Tab-separated table of C-alpha atoms and ligand atoms in Angstrom:
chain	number	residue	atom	x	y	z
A	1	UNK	CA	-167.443	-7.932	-10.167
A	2	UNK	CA	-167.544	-8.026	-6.117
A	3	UNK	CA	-168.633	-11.596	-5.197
A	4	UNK	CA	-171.797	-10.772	-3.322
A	5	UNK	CA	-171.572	-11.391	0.395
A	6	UNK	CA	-173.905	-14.751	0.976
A	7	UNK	CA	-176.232	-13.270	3.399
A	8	UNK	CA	-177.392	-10.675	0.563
A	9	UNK	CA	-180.299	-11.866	-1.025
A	10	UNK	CA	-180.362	-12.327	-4.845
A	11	UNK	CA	-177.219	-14.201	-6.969
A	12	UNK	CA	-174.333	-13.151	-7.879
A	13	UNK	CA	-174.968	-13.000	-11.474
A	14	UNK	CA	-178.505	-13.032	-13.558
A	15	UNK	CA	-178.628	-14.328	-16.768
A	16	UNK	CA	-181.793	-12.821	-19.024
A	17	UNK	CA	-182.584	-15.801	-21.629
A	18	UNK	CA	-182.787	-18.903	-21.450
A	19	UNK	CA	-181.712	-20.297	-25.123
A	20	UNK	CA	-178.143	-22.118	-25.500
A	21	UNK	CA	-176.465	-19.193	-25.396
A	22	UNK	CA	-177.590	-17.881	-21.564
A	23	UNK	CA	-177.771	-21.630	-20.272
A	24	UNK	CA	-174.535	-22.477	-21.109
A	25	UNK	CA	-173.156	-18.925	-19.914
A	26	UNK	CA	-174.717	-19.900	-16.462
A	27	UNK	CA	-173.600	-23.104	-16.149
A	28	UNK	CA	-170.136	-21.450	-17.119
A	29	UNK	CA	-170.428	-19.016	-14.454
A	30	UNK	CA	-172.140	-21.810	-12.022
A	31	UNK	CA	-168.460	-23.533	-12.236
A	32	UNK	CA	-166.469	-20.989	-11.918
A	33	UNK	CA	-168.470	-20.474	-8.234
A	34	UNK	CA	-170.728	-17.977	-8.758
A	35	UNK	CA	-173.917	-17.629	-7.352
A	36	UNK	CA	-176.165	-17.951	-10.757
A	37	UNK	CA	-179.869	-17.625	-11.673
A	38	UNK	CA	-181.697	-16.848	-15.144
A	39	UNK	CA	-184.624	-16.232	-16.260
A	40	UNK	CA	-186.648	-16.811	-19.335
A	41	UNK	CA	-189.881	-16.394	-21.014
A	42	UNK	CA	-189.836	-19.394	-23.612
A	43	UNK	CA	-190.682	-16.355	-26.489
A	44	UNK	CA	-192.033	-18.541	-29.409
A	45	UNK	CA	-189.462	-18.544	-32.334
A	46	UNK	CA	-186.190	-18.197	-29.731
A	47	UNK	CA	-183.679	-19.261	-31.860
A	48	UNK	CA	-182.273	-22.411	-30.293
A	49	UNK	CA	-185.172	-24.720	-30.017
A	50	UNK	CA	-185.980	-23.580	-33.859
A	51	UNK	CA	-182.280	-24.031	-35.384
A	52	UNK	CA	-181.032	-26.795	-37.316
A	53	UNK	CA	-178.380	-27.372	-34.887
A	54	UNK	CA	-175.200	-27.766	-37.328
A	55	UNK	CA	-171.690	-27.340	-35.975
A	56	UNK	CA	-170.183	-25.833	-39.255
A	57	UNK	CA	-166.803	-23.835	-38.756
A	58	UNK	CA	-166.105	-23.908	-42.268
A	59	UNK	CA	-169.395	-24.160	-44.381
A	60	UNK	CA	-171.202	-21.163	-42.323
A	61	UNK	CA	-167.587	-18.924	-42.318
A	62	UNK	CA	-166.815	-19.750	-46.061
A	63	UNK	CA	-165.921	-15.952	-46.793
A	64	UNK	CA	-163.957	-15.410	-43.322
A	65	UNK	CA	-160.646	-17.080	-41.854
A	66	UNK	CA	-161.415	-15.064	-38.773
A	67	UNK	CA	-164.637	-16.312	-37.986
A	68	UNK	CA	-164.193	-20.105	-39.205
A	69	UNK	CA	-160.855	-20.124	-36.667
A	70	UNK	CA	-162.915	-19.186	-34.171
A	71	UNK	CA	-166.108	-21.306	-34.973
A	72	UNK	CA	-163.096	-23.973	-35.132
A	73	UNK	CA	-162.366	-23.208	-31.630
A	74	UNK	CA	-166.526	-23.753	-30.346
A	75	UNK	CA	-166.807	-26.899	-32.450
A	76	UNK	CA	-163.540	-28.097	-30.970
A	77	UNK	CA	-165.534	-27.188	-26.866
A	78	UNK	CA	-168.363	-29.278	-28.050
A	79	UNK	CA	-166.454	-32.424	-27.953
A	80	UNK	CA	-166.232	-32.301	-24.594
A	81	UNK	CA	-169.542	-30.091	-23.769
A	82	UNK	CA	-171.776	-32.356	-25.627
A	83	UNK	CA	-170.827	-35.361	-23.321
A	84	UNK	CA	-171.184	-33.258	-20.184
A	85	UNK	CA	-174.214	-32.106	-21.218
A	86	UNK	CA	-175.346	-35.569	-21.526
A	87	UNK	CA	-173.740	-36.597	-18.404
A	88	UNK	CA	-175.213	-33.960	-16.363
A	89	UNK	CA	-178.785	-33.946	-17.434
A	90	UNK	CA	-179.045	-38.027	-17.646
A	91	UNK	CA	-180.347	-37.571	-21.569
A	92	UNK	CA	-178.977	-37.801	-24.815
A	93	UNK	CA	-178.471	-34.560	-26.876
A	94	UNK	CA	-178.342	-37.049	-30.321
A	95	UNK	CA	-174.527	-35.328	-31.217
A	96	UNK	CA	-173.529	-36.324	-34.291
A	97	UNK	CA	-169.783	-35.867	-36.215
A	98	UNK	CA	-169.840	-37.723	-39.039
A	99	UNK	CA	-169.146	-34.477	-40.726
A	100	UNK	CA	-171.127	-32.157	-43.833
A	101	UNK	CA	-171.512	-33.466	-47.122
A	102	UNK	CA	-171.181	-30.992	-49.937
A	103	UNK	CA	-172.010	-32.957	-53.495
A	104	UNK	CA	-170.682	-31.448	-56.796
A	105	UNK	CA	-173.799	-30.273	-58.802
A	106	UNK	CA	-172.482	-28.446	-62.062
A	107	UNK	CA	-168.608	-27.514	-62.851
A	108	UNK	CA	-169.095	-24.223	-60.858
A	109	UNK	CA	-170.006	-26.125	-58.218
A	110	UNK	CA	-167.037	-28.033	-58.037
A	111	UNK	CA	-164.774	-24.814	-58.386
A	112	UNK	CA	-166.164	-23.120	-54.675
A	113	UNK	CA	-165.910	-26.854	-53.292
A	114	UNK	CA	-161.826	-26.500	-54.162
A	115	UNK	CA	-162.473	-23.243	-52.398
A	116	UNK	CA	-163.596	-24.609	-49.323
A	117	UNK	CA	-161.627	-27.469	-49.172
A	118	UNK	CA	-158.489	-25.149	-49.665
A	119	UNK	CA	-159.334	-23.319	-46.976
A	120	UNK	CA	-160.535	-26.070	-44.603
A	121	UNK	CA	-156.903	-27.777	-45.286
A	122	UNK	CA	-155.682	-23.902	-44.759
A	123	UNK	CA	-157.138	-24.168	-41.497
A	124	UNK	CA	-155.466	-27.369	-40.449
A	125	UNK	CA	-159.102	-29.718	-40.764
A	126	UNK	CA	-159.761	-32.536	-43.147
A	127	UNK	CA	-162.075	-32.356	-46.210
A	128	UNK	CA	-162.060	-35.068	-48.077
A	129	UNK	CA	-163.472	-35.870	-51.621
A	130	UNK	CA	-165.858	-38.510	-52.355
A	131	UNK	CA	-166.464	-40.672	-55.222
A	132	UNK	CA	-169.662	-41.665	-56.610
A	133	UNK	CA	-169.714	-45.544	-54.646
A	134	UNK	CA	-168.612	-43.854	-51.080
A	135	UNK	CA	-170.911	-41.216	-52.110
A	136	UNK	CA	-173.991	-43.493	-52.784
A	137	UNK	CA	-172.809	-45.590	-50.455
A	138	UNK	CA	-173.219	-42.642	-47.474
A	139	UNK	CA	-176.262	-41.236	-48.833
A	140	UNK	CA	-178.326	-43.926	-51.583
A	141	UNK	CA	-181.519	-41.728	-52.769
A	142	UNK	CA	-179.129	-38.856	-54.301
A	143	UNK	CA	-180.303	-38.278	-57.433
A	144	UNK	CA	-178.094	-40.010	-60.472
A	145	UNK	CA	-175.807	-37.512	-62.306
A	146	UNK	CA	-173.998	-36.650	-58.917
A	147	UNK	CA	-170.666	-38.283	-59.468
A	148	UNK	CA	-168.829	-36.514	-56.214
A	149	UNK	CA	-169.072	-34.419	-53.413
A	150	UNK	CA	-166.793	-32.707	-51.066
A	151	UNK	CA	-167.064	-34.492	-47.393
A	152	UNK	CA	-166.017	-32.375	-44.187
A	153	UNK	CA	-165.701	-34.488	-41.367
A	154	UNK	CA	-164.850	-31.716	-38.243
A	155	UNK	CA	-168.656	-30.328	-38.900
A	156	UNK	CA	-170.688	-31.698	-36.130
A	157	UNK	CA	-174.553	-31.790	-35.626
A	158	UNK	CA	-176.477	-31.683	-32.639
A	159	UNK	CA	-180.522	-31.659	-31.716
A	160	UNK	CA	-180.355	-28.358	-30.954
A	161	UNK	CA	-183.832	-28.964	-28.816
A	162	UNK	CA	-182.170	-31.680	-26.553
A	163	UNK	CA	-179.144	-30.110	-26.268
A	164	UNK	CA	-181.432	-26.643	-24.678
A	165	UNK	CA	-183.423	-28.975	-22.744
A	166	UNK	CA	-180.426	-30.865	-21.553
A	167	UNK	CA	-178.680	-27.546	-20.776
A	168	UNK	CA	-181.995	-26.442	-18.596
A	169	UNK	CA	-181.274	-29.576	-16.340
A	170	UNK	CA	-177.743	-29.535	-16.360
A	171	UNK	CA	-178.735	-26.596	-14.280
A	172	UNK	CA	-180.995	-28.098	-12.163
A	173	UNK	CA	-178.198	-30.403	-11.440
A	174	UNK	CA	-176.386	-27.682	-10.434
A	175	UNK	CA	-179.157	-25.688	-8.342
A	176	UNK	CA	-179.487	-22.956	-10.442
A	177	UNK	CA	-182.476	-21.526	-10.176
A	178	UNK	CA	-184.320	-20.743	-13.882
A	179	UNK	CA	-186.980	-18.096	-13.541
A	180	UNK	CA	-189.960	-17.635	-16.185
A	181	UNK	CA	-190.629	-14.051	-16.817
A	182	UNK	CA	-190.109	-11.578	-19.272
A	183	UNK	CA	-187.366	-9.006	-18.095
A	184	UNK	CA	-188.572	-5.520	-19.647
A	185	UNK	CA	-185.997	-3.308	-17.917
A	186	UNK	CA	-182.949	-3.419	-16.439
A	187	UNK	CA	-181.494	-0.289	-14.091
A	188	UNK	CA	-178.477	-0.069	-12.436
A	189	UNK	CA	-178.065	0.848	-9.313
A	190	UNK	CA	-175.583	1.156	-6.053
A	191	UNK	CA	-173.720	-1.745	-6.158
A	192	UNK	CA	-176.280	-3.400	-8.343
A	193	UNK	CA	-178.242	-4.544	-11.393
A	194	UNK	CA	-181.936	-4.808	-10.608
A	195	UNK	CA	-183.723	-6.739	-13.665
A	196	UNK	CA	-187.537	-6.328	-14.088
A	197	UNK	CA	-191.249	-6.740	-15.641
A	198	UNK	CA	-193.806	-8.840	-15.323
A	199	UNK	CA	-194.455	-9.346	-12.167
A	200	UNK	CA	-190.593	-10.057	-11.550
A	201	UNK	CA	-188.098	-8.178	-9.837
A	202	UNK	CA	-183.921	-9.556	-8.953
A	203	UNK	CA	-181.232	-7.440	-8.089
A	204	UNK	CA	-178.124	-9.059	-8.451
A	205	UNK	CA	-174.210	-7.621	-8.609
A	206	UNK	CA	-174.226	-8.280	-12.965
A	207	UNK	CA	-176.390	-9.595	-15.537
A	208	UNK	CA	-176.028	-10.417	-18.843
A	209	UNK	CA	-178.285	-10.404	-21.343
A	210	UNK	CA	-178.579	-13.363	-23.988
A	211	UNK	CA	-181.756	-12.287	-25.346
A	212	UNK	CA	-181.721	-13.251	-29.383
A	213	UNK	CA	-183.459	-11.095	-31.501
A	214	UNK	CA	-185.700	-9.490	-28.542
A	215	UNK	CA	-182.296	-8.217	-27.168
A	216	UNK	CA	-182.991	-4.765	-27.606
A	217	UNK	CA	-186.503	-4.925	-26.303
A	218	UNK	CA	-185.106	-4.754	-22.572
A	219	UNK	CA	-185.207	-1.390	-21.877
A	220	UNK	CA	-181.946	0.527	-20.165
A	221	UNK	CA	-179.666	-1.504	-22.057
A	222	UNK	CA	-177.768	1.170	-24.632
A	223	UNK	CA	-179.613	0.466	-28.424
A	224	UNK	CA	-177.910	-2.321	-30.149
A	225	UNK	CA	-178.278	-2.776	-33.811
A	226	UNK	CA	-180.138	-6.348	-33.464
A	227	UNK	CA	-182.640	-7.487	-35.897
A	228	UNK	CA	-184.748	-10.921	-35.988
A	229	UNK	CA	-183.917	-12.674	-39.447
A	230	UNK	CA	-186.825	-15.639	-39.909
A	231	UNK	CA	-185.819	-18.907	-40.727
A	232	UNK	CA	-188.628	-21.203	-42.323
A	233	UNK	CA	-187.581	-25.068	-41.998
A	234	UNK	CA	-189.509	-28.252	-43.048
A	235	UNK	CA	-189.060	-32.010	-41.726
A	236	UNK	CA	-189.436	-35.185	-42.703
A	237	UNK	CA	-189.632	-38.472	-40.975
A	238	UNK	CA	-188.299	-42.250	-42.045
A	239	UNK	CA	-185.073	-41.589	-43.795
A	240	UNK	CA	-182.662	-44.373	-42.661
A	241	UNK	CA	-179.213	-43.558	-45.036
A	242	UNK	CA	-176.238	-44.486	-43.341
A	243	UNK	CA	-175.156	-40.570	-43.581
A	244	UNK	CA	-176.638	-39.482	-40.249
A	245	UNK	CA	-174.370	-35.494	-40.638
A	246	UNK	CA	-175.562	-32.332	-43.053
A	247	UNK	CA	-175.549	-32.644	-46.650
A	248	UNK	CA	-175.313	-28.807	-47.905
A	249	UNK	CA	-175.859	-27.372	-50.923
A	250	UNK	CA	-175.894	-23.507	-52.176
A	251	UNK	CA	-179.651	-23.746	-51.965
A	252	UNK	CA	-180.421	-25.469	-48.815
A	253	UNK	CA	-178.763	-27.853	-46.143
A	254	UNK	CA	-180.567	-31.268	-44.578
A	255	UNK	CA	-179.708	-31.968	-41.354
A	256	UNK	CA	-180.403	-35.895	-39.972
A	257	UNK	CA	-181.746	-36.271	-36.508
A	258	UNK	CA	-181.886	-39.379	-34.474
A	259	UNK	CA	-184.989	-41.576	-34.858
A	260	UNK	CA	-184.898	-40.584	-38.694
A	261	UNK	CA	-185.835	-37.284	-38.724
A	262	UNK	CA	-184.625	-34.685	-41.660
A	263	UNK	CA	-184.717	-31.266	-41.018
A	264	UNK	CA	-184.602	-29.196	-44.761
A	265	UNK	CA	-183.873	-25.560	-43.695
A	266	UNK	CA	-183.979	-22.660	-44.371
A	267	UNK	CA	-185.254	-19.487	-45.620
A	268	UNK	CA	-183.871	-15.477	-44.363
A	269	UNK	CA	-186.500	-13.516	-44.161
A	270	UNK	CA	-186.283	-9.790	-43.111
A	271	UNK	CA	-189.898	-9.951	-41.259
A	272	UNK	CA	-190.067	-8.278	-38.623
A	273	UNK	CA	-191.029	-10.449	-35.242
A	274	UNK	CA	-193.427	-12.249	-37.596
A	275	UNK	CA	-193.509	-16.410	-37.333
A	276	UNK	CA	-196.376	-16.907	-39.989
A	277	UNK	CA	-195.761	-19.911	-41.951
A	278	UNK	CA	-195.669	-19.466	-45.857
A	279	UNK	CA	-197.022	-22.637	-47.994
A	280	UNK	CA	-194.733	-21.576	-50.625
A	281	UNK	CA	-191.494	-21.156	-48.806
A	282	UNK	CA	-192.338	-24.477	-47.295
A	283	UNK	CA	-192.875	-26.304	-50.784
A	284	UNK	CA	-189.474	-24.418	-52.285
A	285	UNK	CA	-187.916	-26.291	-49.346
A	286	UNK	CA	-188.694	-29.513	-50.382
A	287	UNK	CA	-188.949	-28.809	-53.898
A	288	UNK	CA	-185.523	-27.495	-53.645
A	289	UNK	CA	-184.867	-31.067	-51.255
A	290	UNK	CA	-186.407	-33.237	-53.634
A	291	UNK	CA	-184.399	-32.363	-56.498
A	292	UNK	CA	-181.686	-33.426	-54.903
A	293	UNK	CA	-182.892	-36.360	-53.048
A	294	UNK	CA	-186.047	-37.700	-55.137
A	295	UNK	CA	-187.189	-39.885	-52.680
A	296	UNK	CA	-188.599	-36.790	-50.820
A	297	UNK	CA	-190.902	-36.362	-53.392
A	298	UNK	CA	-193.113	-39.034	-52.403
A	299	UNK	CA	-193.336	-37.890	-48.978
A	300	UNK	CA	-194.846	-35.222	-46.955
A	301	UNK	CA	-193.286	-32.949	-44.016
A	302	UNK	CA	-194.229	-33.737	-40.912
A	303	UNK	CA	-193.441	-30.644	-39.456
A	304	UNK	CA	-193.557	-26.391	-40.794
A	305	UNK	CA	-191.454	-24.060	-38.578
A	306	UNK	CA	-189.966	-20.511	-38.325
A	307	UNK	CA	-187.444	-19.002	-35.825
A	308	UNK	CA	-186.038	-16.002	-35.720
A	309	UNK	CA	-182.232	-15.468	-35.379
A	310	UNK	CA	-180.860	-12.644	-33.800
A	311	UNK	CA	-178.911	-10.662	-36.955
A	312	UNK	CA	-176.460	-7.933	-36.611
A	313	UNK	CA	-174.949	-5.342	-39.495
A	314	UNK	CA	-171.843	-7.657	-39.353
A	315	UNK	CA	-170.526	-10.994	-39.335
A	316	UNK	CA	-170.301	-11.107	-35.550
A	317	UNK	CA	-172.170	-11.378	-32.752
A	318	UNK	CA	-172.116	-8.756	-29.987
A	319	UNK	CA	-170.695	-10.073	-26.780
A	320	UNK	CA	-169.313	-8.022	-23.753
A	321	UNK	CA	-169.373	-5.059	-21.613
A	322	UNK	CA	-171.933	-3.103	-21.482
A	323	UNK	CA	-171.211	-0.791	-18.379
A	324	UNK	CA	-169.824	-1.919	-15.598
A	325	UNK	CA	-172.459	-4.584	-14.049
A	326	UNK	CA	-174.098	-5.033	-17.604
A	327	UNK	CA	-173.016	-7.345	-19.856
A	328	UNK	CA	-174.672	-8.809	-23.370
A	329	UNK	CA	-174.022	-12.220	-25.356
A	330	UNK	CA	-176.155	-11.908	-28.593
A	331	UNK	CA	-176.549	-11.564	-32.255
A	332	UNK	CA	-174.846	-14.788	-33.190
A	333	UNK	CA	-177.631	-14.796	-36.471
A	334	UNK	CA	-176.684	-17.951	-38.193
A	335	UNK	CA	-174.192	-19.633	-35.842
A	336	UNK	CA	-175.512	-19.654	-32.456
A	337	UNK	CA	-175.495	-23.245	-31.658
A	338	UNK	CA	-172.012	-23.662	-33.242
A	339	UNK	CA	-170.583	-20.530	-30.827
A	340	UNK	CA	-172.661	-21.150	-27.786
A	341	UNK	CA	-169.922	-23.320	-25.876
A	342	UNK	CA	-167.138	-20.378	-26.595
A	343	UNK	CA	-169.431	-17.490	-26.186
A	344	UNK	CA	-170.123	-19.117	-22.571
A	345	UNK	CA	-166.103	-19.414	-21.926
A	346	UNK	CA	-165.451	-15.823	-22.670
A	347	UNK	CA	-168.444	-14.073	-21.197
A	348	UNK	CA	-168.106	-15.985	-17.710
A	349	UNK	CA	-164.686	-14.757	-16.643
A	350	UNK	CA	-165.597	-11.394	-18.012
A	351	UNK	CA	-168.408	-10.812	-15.378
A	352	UNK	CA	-166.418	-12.302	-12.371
A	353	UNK	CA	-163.529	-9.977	-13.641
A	354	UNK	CA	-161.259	-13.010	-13.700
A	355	UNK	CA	-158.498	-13.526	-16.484
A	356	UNK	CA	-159.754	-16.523	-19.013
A	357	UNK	CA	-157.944	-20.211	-19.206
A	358	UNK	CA	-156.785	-19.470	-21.899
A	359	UNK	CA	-155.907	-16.356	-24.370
A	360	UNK	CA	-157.960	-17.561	-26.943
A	361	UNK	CA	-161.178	-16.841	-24.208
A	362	UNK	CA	-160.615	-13.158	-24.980
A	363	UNK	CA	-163.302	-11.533	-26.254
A	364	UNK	CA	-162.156	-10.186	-29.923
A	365	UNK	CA	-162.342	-6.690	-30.501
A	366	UNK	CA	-164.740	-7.823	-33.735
A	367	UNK	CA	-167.325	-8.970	-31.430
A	368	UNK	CA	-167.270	-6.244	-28.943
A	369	UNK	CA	-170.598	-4.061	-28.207
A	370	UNK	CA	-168.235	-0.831	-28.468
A	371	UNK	CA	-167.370	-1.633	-32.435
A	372	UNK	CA	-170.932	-0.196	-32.976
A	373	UNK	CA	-170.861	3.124	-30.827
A	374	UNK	CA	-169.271	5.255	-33.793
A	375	UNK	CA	-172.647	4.401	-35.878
A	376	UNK	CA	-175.276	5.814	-33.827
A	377	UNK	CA	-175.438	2.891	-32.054
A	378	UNK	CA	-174.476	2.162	-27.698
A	379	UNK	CA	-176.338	5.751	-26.549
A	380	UNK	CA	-178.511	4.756	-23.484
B	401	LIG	N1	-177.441	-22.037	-39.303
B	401	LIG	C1	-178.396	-22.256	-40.281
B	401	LIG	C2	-179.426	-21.219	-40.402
B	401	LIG	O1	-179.422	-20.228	-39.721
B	401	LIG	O2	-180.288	-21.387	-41.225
């Protein structure tokens, strides 16, 4: 991409969406020296200020080396992201790495945790098993019977609604200019991208699109297979264990905040753009909670959400080329606040056309847009 010259109106690069994903891709491309803007329309149910925020490599990627080396790699940006992010915007983003607790519930259970904690020693990270004192010790309200659990201290945990709102300002810090529209077309042209709808019209040289699960509403972008998978979650207030990381089971995972908070999450639900709350999904959440961790049972949520991540027919998400000033980072369905900080490393130097840091920043041919264009998929 031609720098533009700085007497042309409009920036360099506009980012459409405004979750973790296109903030951090702008503040990428903001240090790298290009002129940056995005613009958002705060949909309700965007994915990252509905997540649960975990940092998993290895308990999201249990079926796939490939993906957990490179969730590895994101989790391993984080360390240093999170405290920039907190530098930058003056606030904390409540990051957490005391690591995911996995307790031993039945025989079978314990077989898939020598699984994971194979391959998480595989993978050169620690896993380490717990007894039932450091156990109860971590976490006191587990129910008895639970003698052990597996613990995996490289999984991290973020509030993934800081950590948006602290990207936002690292951005203000930066000048970058955040728009609030809805972008319903894009159209190349000479030279150009020009990004509109709603009252809101930007040319700029590229733009990338980081739209979740209403990616493929932007019309003039080629049809990517995107779908919005719901996610139900539940919360509950004045829980003060000493275990502030994710305790996960087959069932469910419960994810500590700051201040007390525990997030119980989550159902998949193929639903359409629907956020409708169900009363039953929410009790099976902390049914499901409470049979773990009885205390629950005397209390009530304090809070009923849904979000909807962006799901695609594989593993991966889409991120890349689309055409030559067109350029998409979406689709990361489960994982998008654990691959935010890498998906913002690779897509950057992409759109300035400059070679990455390091290898590694290469876009994999897994998570390409063109993987799809044999199914149907990519025609305009
Ligand atoms: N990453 C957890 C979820 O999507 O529910």
């Amino acid at each position: 991409m031609a720098r533009r010259d700085a007497s042309t109106p409009g920036p360099d690069v506009l980012v459409v969406g405004g979750g973790l994903i296109g903030l951090l891709s702008a503040r990428e491309l903001a240090l790298a020296g290009a002129r940056v803007e995005v613009v958002d329309d705060r949909q309700e149910g965007a994915a990252s200020p509905n997540a649960a925020g975990m940092i998993a490599p290895i308990a999201e990627s249990i079926a796939d080396q490939a993906f957990a080396r490179i969730s590895i790699r994101s989790r391993n940006l984080w360390r240093d992201l999170a405290p920039a992010l907190e530098r930058e915007s003056g606030m904390s983003i409540d990051y957490d790495d005391s690591g995911s607790l996995l307790p031993v519930l039945d025989p079978d259970g314990r077989k898939v945790l020598d699984r994971i904690k194979a391959q998480a020693l595989g993978l050169g990270e620690t896993a380490r098993d717990l007894d039932r004192a450091e156990l109860r010790e971590l976490v006191p309200d587990l129910r008895p019977g639970i003698e052990e659990a597996l613990l995996l201290p490289g999984e991290h945990r973020v509030d993934n609604r800081l950590a948006t709102t602290a990207a936002a300002a690292a951005l203000r810090h930066r000048n970058v200019v955040v728009h609030r529209a809805t972008v319903e077309r894009v159209a190349e042209a000479p030279g150009q991208v020009v990004a509109s709808g709603d009252g809101f019209e930007r040319a700029a040289d590229a733009v990338v699109v980081c739209g979740g699960a209403w990616t493929p509403r932007v019309q003039g972008l080629p049809a990517l297979p995107i779908v919005p998978v719901k996610g139900q979650m539940i919360a509950f207030d004045g829980i003060d264990w000493p275990f502030t990381g994710a305790i996960r089971t087959p069932a469910f995972y419960a994810v500590r905040r700051a201040g007390g908070r525990l997030l119980i999450g989550a159902s998949v639900e193929h639903a359409g753009f629907d956020l409708g709350l169900s009363d039953e999904v929410g009790a099976d959440l902390a049914a499901g909670a409470a049979a773990l961790l009885p205390a629950l049972r005397d209390r009530k949520p304090v809070e009923h959400w849904a979000g909807l991540r962006p799901g695609t027919p594989d593993p991966w998400p889409i991120v890349g080329r689309l055409s030559q000033r067109l350029h998409v980072a979406t689709g990361h369905f489960r994982n998008g606040i654990l691959l935010a900080p890498l998906t913002a490393r690779m897509i950057a130097p992409l759109v300035l056309d400059e070679q990455p840091d390091d290898p590694w920043l290469a876009i994999p041919e897994v998570m390409l847009p063109d993987r799809f264009s044999g199914a149907g998929h990519l025609s305009p």
